[in-house]
mmCIF file of C-alpha atoms in Angstrom:
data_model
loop_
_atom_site.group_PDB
_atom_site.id
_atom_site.type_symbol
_atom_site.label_atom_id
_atom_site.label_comp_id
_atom_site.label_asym_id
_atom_site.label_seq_id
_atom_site.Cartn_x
_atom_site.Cartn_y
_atom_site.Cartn_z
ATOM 1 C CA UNK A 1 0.000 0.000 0.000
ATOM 2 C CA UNK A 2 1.492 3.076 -0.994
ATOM 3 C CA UNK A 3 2.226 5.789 2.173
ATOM 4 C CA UNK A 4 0.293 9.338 2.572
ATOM 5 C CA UNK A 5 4.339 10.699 1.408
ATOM 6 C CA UNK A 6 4.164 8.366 -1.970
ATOM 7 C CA UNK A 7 0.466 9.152 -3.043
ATOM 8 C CA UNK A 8 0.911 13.382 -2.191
ATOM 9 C CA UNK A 9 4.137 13.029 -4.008
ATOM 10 C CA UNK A 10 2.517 11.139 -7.395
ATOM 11 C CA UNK A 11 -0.484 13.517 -7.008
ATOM 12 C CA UNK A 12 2.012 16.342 -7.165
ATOM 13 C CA UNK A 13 4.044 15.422 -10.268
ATOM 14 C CA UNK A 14 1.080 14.240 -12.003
ATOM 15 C CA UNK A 15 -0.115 17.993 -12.087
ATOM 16 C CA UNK A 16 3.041 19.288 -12.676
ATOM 17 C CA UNK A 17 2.415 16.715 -16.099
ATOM 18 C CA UNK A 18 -0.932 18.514 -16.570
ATOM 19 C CA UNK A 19 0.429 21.713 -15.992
ATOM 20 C CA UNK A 20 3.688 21.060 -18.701
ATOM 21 C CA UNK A 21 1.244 19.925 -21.326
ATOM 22 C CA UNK A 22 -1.316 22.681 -20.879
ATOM 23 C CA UNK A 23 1.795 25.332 -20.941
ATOM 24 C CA UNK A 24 2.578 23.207 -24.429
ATOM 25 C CA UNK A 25 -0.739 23.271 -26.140
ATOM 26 C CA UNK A 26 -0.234 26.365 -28.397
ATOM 27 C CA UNK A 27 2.562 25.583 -30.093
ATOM 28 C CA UNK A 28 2.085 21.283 -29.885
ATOM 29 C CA UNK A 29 1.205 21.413 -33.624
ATOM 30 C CA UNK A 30 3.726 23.315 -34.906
ATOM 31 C CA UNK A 31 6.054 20.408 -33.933
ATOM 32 C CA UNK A 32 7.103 17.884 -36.410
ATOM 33 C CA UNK A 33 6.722 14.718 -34.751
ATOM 34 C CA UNK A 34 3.377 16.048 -32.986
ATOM 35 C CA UNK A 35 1.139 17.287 -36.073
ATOM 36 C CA UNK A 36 1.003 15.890 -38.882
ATOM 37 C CA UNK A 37 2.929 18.146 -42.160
ATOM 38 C CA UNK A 38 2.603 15.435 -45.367
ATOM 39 C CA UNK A 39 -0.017 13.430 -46.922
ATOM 40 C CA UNK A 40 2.896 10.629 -47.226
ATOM 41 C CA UNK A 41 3.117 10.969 -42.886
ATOM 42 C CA UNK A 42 -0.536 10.627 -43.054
ATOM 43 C CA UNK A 43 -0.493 7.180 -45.401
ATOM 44 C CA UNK A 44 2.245 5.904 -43.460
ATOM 45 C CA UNK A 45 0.248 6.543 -40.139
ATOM 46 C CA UNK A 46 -2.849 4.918 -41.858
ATOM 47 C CA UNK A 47 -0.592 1.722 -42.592
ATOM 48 C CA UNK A 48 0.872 1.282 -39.022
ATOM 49 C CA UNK A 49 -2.335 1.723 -37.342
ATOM 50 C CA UNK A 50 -4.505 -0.375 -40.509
ATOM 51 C CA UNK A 51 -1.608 -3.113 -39.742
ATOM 52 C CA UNK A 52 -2.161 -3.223 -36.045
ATOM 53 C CA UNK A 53 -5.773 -2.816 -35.467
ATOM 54 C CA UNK A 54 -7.518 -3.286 -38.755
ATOM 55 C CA UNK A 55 -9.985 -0.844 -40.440
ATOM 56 C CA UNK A 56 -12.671 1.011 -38.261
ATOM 57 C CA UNK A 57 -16.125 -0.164 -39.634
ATOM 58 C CA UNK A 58 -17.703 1.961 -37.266
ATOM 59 C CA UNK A 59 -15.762 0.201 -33.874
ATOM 60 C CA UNK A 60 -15.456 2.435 -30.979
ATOM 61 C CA UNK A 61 -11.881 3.881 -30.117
ATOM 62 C CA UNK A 62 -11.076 5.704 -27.033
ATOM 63 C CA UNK A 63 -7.481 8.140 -28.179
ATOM 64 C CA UNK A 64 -5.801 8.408 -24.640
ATOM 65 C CA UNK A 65 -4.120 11.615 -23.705
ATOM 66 C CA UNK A 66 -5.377 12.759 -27.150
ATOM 67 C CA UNK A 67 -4.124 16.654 -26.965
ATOM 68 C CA UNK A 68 -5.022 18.379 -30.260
ATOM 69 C CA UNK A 69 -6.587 15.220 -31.566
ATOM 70 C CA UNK A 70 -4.087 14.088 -34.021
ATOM 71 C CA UNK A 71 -3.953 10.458 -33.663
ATOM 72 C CA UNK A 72 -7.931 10.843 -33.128
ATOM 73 C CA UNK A 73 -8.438 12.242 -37.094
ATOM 74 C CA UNK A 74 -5.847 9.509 -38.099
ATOM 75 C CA UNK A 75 -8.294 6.926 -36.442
ATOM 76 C CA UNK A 76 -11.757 8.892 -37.712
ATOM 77 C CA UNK A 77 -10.021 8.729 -41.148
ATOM 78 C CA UNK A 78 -10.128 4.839 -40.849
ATOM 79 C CA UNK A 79 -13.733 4.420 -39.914
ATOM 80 C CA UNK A 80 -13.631 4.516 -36.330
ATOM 81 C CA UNK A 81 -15.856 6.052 -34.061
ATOM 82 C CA UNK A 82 -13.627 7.962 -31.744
ATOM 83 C CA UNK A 83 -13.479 9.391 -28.801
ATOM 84 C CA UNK A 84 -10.478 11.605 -27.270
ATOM 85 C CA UNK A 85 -10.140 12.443 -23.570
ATOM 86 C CA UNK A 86 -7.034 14.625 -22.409
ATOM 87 C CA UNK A 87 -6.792 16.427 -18.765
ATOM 88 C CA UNK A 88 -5.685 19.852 -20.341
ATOM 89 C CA UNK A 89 -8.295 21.923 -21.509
ATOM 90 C CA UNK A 90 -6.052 24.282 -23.196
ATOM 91 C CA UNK A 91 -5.282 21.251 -25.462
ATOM 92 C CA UNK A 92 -9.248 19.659 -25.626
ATOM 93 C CA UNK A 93 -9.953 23.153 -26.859
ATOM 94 C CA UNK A 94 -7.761 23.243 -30.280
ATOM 95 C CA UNK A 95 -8.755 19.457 -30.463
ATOM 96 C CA UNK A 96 -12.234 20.856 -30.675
ATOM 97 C CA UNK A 97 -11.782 23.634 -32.952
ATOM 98 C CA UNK A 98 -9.644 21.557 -34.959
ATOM 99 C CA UNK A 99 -12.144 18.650 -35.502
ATOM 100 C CA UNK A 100 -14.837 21.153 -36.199
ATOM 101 C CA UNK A 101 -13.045 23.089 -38.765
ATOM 102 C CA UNK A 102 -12.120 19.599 -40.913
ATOM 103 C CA UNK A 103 -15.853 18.604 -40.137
ATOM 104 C CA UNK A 104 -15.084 15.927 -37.462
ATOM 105 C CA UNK A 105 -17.776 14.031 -35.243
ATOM 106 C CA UNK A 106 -14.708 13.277 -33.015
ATOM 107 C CA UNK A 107 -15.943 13.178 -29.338
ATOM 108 C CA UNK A 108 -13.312 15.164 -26.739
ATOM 109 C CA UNK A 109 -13.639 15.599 -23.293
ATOM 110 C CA UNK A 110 -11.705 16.287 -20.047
ATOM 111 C CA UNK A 111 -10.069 12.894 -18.823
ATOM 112 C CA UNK A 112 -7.356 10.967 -17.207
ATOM 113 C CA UNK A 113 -5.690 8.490 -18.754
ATOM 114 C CA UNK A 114 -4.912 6.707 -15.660
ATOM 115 C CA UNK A 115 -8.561 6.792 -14.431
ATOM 116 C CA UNK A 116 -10.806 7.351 -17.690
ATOM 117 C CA UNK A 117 -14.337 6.335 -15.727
ATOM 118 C CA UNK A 118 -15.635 4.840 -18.791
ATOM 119 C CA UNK A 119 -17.373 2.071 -18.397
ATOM 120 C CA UNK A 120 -16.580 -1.493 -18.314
ATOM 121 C CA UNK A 121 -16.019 -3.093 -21.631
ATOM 122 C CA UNK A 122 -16.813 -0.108 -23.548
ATOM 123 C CA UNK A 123 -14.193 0.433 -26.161
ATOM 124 C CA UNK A 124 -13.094 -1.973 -29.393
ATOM 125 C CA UNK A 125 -9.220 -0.453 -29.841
ATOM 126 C CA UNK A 126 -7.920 1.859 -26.930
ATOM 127 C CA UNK A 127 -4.373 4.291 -28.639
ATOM 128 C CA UNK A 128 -1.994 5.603 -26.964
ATOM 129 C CA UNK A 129 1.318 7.766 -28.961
ATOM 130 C CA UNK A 130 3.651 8.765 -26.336
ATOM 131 C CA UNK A 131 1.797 8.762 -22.861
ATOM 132 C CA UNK A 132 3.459 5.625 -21.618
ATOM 133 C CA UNK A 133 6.817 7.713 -20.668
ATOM 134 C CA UNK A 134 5.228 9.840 -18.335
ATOM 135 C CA UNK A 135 2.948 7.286 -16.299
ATOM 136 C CA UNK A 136 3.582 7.368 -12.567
ATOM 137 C CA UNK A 137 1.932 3.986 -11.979
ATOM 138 C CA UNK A 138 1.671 2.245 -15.486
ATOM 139 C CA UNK A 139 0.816 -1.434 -14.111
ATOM 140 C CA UNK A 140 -2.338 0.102 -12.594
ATOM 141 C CA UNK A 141 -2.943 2.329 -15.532
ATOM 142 C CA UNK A 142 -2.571 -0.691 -17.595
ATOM 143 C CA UNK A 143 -5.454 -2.738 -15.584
ATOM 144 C CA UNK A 144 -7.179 0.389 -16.216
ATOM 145 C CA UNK A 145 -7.220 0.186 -19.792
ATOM 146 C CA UNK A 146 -7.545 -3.581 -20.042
ATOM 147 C CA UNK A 147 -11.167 -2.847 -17.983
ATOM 148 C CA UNK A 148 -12.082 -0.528 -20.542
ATOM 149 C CA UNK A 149 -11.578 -2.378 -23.315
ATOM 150 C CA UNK A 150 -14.163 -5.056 -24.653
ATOM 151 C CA UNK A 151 -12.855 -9.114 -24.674
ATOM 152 C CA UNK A 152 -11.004 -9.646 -27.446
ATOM 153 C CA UNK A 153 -10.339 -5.489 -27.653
ATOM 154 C CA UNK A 154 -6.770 -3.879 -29.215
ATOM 155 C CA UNK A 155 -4.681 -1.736 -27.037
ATOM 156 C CA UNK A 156 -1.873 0.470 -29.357
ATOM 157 C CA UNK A 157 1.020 2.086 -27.729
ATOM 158 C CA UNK A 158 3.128 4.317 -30.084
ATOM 159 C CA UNK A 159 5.952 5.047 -27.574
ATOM 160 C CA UNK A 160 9.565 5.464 -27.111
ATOM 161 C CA UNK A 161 12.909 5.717 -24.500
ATOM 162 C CA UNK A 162 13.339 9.245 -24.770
ATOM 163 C CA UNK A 163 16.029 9.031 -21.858
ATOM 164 C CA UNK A 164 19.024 6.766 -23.406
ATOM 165 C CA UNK A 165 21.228 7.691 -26.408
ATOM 166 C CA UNK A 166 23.194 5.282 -28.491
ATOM 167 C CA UNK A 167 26.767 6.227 -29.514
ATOM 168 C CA UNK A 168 25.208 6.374 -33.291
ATOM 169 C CA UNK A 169 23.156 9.213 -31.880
ATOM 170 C CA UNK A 170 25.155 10.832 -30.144
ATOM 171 C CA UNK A 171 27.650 11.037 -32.917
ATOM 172 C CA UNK A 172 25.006 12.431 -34.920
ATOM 173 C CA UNK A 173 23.678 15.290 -32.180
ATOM 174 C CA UNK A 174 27.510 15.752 -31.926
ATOM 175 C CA UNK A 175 28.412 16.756 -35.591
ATOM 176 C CA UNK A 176 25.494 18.918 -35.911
ATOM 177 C CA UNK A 177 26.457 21.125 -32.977
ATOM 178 C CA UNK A 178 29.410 21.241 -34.311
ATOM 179 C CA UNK A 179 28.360 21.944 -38.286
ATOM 180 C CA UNK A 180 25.930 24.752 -36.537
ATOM 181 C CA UNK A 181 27.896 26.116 -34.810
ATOM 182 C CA UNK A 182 30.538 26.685 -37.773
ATOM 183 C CA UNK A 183 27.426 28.299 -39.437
ATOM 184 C CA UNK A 184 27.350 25.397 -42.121
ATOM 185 C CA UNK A 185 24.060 23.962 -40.982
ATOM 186 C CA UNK A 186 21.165 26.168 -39.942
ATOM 187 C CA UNK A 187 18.988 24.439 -36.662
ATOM 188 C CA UNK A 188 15.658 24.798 -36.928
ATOM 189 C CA UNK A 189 14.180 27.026 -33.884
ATOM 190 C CA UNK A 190 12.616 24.649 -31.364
ATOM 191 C CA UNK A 191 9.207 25.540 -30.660
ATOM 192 C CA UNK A 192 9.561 24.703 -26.742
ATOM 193 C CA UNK A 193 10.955 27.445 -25.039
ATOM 194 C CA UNK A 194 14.281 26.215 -22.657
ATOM 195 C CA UNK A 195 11.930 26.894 -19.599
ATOM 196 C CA UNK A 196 9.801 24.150 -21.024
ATOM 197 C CA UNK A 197 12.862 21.559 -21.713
ATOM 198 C CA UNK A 198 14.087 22.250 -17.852
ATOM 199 C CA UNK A 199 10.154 21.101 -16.857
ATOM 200 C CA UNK A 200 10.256 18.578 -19.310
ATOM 201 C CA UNK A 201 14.135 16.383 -18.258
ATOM 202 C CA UNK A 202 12.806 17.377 -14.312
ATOM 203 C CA UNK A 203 9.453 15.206 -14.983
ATOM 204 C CA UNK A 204 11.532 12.633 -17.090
ATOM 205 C CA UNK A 205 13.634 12.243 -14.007
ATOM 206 C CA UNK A 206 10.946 10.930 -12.212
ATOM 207 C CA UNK A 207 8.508 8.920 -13.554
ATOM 208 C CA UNK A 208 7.900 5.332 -13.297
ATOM 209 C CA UNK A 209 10.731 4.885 -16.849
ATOM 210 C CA UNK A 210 12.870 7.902 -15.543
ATOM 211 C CA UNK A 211 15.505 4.988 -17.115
ATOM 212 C CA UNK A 212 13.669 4.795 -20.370
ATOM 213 C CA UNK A 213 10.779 3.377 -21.550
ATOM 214 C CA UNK A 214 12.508 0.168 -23.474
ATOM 215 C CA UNK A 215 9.746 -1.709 -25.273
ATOM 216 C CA UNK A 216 10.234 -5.086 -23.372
ATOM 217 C CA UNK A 217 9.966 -3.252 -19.506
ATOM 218 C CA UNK A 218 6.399 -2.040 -21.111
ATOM 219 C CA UNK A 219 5.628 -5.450 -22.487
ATOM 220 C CA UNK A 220 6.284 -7.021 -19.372
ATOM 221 C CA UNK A 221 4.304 -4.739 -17.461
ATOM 222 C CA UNK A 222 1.288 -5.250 -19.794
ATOM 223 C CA UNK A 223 1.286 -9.025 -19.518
ATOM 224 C CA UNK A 224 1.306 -8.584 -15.564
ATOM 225 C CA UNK A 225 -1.069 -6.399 -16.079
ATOM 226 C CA UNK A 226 -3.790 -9.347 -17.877
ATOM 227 C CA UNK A 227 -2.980 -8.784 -21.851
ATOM 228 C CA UNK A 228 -2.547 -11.785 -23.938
ATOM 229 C CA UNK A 229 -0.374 -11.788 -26.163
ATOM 230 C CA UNK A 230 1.405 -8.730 -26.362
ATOM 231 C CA UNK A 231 3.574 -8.203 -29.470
ATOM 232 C CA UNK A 232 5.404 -5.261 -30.410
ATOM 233 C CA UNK A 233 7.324 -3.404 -33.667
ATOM 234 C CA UNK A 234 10.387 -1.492 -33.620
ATOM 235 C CA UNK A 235 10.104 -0.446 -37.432
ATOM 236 C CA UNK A 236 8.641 3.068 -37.729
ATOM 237 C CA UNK A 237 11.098 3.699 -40.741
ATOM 238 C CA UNK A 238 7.951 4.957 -43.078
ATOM 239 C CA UNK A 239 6.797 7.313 -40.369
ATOM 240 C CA UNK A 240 10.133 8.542 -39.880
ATOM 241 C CA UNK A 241 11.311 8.946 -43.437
ATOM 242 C CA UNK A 242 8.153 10.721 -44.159
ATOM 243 C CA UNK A 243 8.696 13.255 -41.406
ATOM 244 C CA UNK A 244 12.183 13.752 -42.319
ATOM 245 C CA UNK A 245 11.779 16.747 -44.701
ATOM 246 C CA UNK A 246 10.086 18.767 -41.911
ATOM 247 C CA UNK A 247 12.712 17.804 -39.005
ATOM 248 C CA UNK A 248 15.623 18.673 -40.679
ATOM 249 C CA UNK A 249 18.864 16.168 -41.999
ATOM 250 C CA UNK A 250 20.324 15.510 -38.679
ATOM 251 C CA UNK A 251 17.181 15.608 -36.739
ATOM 252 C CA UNK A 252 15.386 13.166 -39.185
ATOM 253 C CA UNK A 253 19.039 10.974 -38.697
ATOM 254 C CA UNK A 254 18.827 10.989 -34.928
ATOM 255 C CA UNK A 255 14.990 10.542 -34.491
ATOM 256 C CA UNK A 256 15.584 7.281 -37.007
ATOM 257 C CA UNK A 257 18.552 6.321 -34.640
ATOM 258 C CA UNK A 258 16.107 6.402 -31.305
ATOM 259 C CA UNK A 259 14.695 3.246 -29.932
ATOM 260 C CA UNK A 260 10.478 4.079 -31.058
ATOM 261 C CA UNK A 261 8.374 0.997 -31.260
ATOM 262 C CA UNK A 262 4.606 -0.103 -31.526
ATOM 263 C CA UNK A 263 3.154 -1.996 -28.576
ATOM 264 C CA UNK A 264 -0.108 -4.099 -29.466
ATOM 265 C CA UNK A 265 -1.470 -5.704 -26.449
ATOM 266 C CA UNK A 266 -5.186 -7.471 -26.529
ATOM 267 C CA UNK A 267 -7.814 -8.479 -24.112
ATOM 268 C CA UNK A 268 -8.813 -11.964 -24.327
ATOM 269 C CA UNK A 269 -12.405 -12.963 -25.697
ATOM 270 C CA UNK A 270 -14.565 -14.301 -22.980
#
């Protein structure tokens, strides 16, 4: 049983999570990476999640932690009827604007990932893109989602270690610090300010994968958590060469370089 200490302390970084991604909403789709820039990103998208959890047809799909509701019109675009929840209104606000000015039915409303109160069995696919790295308590969160889902339901995790750096990498981050700052390489402006990147390595540091969030320490956790099987993909090469062109040479190199993957966990049929 966790102590008074443990749950003020969780309560207290989770809203400092809140807080970071309601400070972000503004500028989250100006990001590469975050919004979505080419119709060859959007195909590739539509492949990975087609591949994983098959065309819509009208099945219900809860997008968890769904900010501006980018994964959500990925998921509307394949026939699914979706639903978004996110705890920031700042960011359920341009999801809403957003989905209304392409026409969307998308549903959004405020949420926590980690304690969605829907209801039993409710949902046909549950998705996820890069939530998993900042859960405080992801084996509970996990039995949360596997009660949501309906037997024989999809869960899709798009995820990533965003904390370890191979040598490739590095070499890569190195020589275009070094290119930049010799002027022969422009950087393109980040669109966090360096306020925001302090808040963002001080929550890293202490999450439940302040060590990285490798794909088989997730996979592990979902199969304690009840999933069966769980499976998961480590090639995101069309997503990534498709958002190359809008992150830059080196970026695009080192993003490629970064250990990404695709989690698909499912509920077993009754």
């Amino acid at each position: 049983m966790q102590s008074d200490r443990t749950i003020e302390a969780n309560f207290s970084l989770r809203e400092e999570i809140k807080a970071y991604w309601s400070a972000r909403a503004a500028t989250f789709d100006l990001s590469p990476g975050h919004e979505i820039f080419s119709e060859d990103e959007r195909s590739a998208w539509h492949e990975l999640i087609g591949k994983k959890l098959g065309r819509g047809e009208g099945r219900r799909a809860l997008d968890l932690a769904s900010g501006t509701g980018v994964i959500s019109h990925l998921m509307d675009d394949l026939g699914y009827s979706v639903t978004g929840i996110d705890w920031s209104e700042s960011m359920l606000t341009l999801a809403r604007a957003k989905a209304a000015s392409r026409g969307r039915s998308i549903r959004f409303h405020l949420g926590d990932a980690e304690n969605t109160m829907e209801a039993d069995d409710s949902y046909d696919v549950i998705v996820t893109r890069h939530l998993v790295w900042t859960l405080v308590d992801p084996s509970a969160c996990f039995r949360e989602w596997l009660r949501v889902l309906k037997p024989g339901g999809k869960l899709l995790i798009i995820d990533g270690d965003f904390v370890n750096t191979s040598v490739a990498e590095k070499l890569v981050i190195r020589l275009a610090a070094l290119l930049e700052k010799t002027g022969l390489v422009k950087t393109q402006a980040p669109h966090a300010p360096a306020a925001a990147s302090d808040t963002h390595r001080s929550i890293l540091s202490r999450v439940h994968f302040s060590g990285g969030a490798r794909v088989d320490a997730v996979c592990r956790l979902l199969d304690g958590a009840g999933f069966s099987p769980v499976t998961s993909d480590t090639d995101l090469r069309q997503i990534h060469k498709a958002q190359a062109s809008h992150l830059g040479y080196f970026k695009a190199v080192a993003r490629g370089l970064q250990h990404r993957y695709a989690i698909v966990a499912e509920k077993q049929p009754r």
